[in-house]
Amino acid sequence: MKKSKCKTSSSSEKEFVFEFKAGKHNCVLKVPLQFPAQENISDLHGRLMLLHKIPCYIENELKSALSDFIDRETTLDYDREAEQALQRLTMGDVDVNQLTDAWARSYVETTLEHARPEEPSWDEDFADVYHELIHSPAFGYPPQSGAQLLCKHLRAHQREGHGDQEAAGEANHTDGPSSL
């Protein structure tokens, strides 16, 4: 998954507290976590299970509590940052034109990143080849010689596409007088 291009103002540390029973003992797991969370919840859950020797029957409950805690705290952090951004905007601390330009640029980059590339049509390819051939210094002057060469190439291409009978018919055709 691609990292977000959003800028976060700061990271904070929050303590995850999980209480569970192991036999007759009441246990409390306290773990400091950095927010916004940059790691996979399943990986963090597995490391906590191994490092703190938590019994396997607590596994699902721990994972659920950890996931809920990270989701809740991440949402609170983003809400707090959004409120601060709106306050800066309403107080005039942010240039609205610069902000809209940045959003437009980001939108265009993201759209182009995920858009299908246009495939050139046969007509566009033909036009490009024709232009290069006509203006090619390899054929010299007059420019019609390049066009004539292109026409020969196209006729040969059409013969290949229309079958052997037409190609054979054109090959037997001569410009001179016919003999009977």
Coordinates of C-alpha atoms in Angstrom, one line a residue:
M1 CA 0.0 0.0 0.0
K2 CA 1.3 3.4 -0.8
K3 CA 2.0 5.9 1.9
S4 CA -0.2 8.9 2.2
K5 CA 1.1 12.2 1.0
C6 CA -0.6 14.0 3.9
K7 CA 1.6 15.8 6.3
T8 CA 1.0 15.3 10.0
S9 CA 1.8 18.1 12.3
S10 CA 3.2 15.9 15.0
S11 CA 3.4 12.4 16.4
S12 CA 2.2 11.6 19.9
E13 CA 2.6 8.8 22.3
K14 CA -0.4 7.2 24.0
E15 CA -0.6 4.4 26.4
F16 CA -2.6 1.3 25.5
V17 CA -4.0 -0.4 28.6
F18 CA -5.4 -3.9 28.4
E19 CA -6.7 -5.8 31.5
F20 CA -7.2 -9.6 31.5
K21 CA -7.3 -12.6 33.8
A22 CA -4.7 -15.3 33.7
G23 CA -5.9 -18.1 36.0
K24 CA -6.5 -16.4 39.4
H25 CA -4.4 -13.3 38.6
N26 CA -5.7 -10.0 37.3
C27 CA -3.1 -8.7 34.8
V28 CA -2.7 -5.3 33.2
L29 CA -0.7 -4.8 30.0
K30 CA 0.4 -1.2 29.4
V31 CA 2.1 -0.4 26.1
P32 CA 3.1 3.1 24.8
L33 CA 2.2 3.5 21.2
Q34 CA 3.2 6.2 18.7
F35 CA 0.4 7.9 16.8
P36 CA -0.4 8.1 14.0
A37 CA 0.3 4.3 13.9
Q38 CA 2.7 3.4 11.1
E39 CA 2.8 -0.4 11.7
N40 CA 0.5 -3.3 10.9
I41 CA -1.9 -4.1 13.8
S42 CA -1.5 -7.8 13.3
D43 CA 2.3 -7.6 13.6
L44 CA 2.0 -5.4 16.7
H45 CA -0.5 -7.9 18.2
G46 CA 1.9 -10.8 17.5
R47 CA 4.8 -9.1 19.1
L48 CA 2.8 -8.2 22.2
M49 CA 1.7 -11.8 22.5
L50 CA 5.3 -13.1 22.3
L51 CA 7.1 -10.4 24.3
H52 CA 4.7 -10.3 27.2
K53 CA 3.9 -14.1 27.3
I54 CA 0.1 -13.5 27.0
P55 CA -1.9 -16.7 27.1
C56 CA -3.4 -17.8 23.7
Y57 CA -7.0 -17.7 24.9
I58 CA -6.6 -13.9 25.3
E59 CA -5.4 -13.5 21.7
N60 CA -8.7 -12.5 20.0
E61 CA -9.7 -10.2 22.8
L62 CA -6.3 -8.5 22.8
K63 CA -6.4 -8.0 19.0
S64 CA -9.9 -6.6 19.1
A65 CA -9.1 -4.2 21.9
L66 CA -5.8 -3.1 20.2
S67 CA -7.5 -2.5 16.9
D68 CA -10.3 -0.5 18.5
F69 CA -7.8 1.6 20.5
I70 CA -5.7 2.4 17.4
D71 CA -8.8 3.3 15.3
R72 CA -10.3 5.5 18.0
E73 CA -7.1 7.3 18.8
T74 CA -6.2 7.8 15.1
T75 CA -9.6 9.2 14.4
L76 CA -9.3 11.6 17.4
D77 CA -5.9 12.8 16.2
Y78 CA -7.1 13.4 12.6
D79 CA -10.2 15.2 14.0
R80 CA -8.0 17.4 16.1
E81 CA -5.7 18.2 13.2
A82 CA -8.7 19.0 11.0
E83 CA -10.1 21.4 13.6
Q84 CA -6.7 23.1 13.8
A85 CA -6.5 23.4 10.0
L86 CA -10.0 24.9 9.9
Q87 CA -9.2 27.4 12.6
R88 CA -6.0 28.5 10.7
L89 CA -8.1 28.9 7.6
T90 CA -10.8 31.0 9.2
M91 CA -8.3 33.1 11.0
G92 CA -6.5 33.9 7.8
D93 CA -3.2 32.2 8.6
V94 CA -3.4 30.2 5.4
D95 CA -3.4 31.6 1.9
V96 CA -6.5 30.2 0.2
N97 CA -5.1 30.5 -3.3
Q98 CA -2.0 28.6 -2.4
L99 CA -4.1 25.9 -0.7
T100 CA -6.4 25.5 -3.7
D101 CA -3.4 25.4 -6.1
A102 CA -1.8 22.6 -3.9
W103 CA -5.1 20.7 -3.9
A104 CA -5.5 21.0 -7.7
R105 CA -1.9 19.9 -8.3
S106 CA -2.3 16.9 -5.9
Y107 CA -5.6 16.0 -7.6
V108 CA -4.1 16.1 -11.1
E109 CA -1.1 14.0 -10.0
T110 CA -3.3 11.4 -8.3
T111 CA -5.7 11.2 -11.3
L112 CA -2.9 10.8 -13.8
E113 CA -1.2 8.2 -11.6
H114 CA -4.3 6.0 -11.7
A115 CA -5.7 6.8 -15.1
R116 CA -5.3 4.4 -18.0
P117 CA -2.7 5.6 -20.5
E118 CA -4.1 6.5 -23.9
E119 CA -3.2 4.1 -26.6
P120 CA -2.5 5.7 -29.9
S121 CA -4.8 4.8 -32.8
W122 CA -3.7 3.5 -36.1
D123 CA -4.5 6.9 -37.7
E124 CA -2.3 8.7 -35.2
D125 CA 0.6 6.2 -35.8
F126 CA 0.2 6.6 -39.5
A127 CA 0.2 10.4 -39.2
D128 CA 3.4 10.3 -37.1
V129 CA 5.2 7.9 -39.5
Y130 CA 4.1 10.0 -42.5
H131 CA 5.3 13.2 -40.9
E132 CA 8.7 11.7 -40.1
L133 CA 9.0 10.2 -43.5
I134 CA 8.1 13.4 -45.4
H135 CA 10.4 15.6 -43.4
S136 CA 13.2 13.1 -43.3
P137 CA 16.5 14.4 -44.7
A138 CA 17.4 10.8 -45.8
F139 CA 15.1 11.1 -48.8
G140 CA 16.3 14.5 -49.9
Y141 CA 14.3 16.7 -52.2
P142 CA 11.6 16.8 -53.6
P143 CA 9.5 15.7 -50.6
Q144 CA 7.2 13.7 -52.9
S145 CA 9.8 11.0 -53.1
G146 CA 9.1 10.2 -49.4
A147 CA 5.4 10.2 -50.1
Q148 CA 5.9 7.9 -53.0
L149 CA 7.9 5.5 -50.8
L150 CA 5.2 5.6 -48.2
C151 CA 2.6 4.8 -50.8
K152 CA 4.6 1.8 -52.0
H153 CA 4.9 0.6 -48.4
L154 CA 1.1 1.0 -47.9
R155 CA 0.3 -0.9 -51.1
A156 CA 2.6 -3.7 -50.0
H157 CA 0.9 -3.8 -46.6
Q158 CA -2.6 -3.9 -48.2
R159 CA -1.5 -6.8 -50.5
E160 CA -0.4 -8.8 -47.4
G161 CA -3.7 -8.0 -45.7
H162 CA -6.0 -8.9 -48.7
G163 CA -4.7 -12.4 -49.5
D164 CA -2.4 -14.0 -52.0
Q165 CA -4.8 -13.8 -55.0
E166 CA -4.9 -10.0 -55.2
A167 CA -1.1 -9.8 -54.7
A168 CA -0.6 -12.3 -57.5
G169 CA -3.0 -10.4 -59.7
E170 CA -1.1 -7.1 -59.2
A171 CA 2.3 -8.8 -59.7
N172 CA 1.2 -10.1 -63.1
H173 CA 0.0 -6.6 -64.2
T174 CA 2.4 -4.7 -66.4
D175 CA 2.2 -1.1 -67.7
G176 CA 3.3 -2.1 -71.2
P177 CA 1.1 -3.3 -74.1
S178 CA -0.6 -6.6 -73.5
S179 CA 0.2 -9.5 -75.7
L180 CA -2.6 -11.8 -76.8

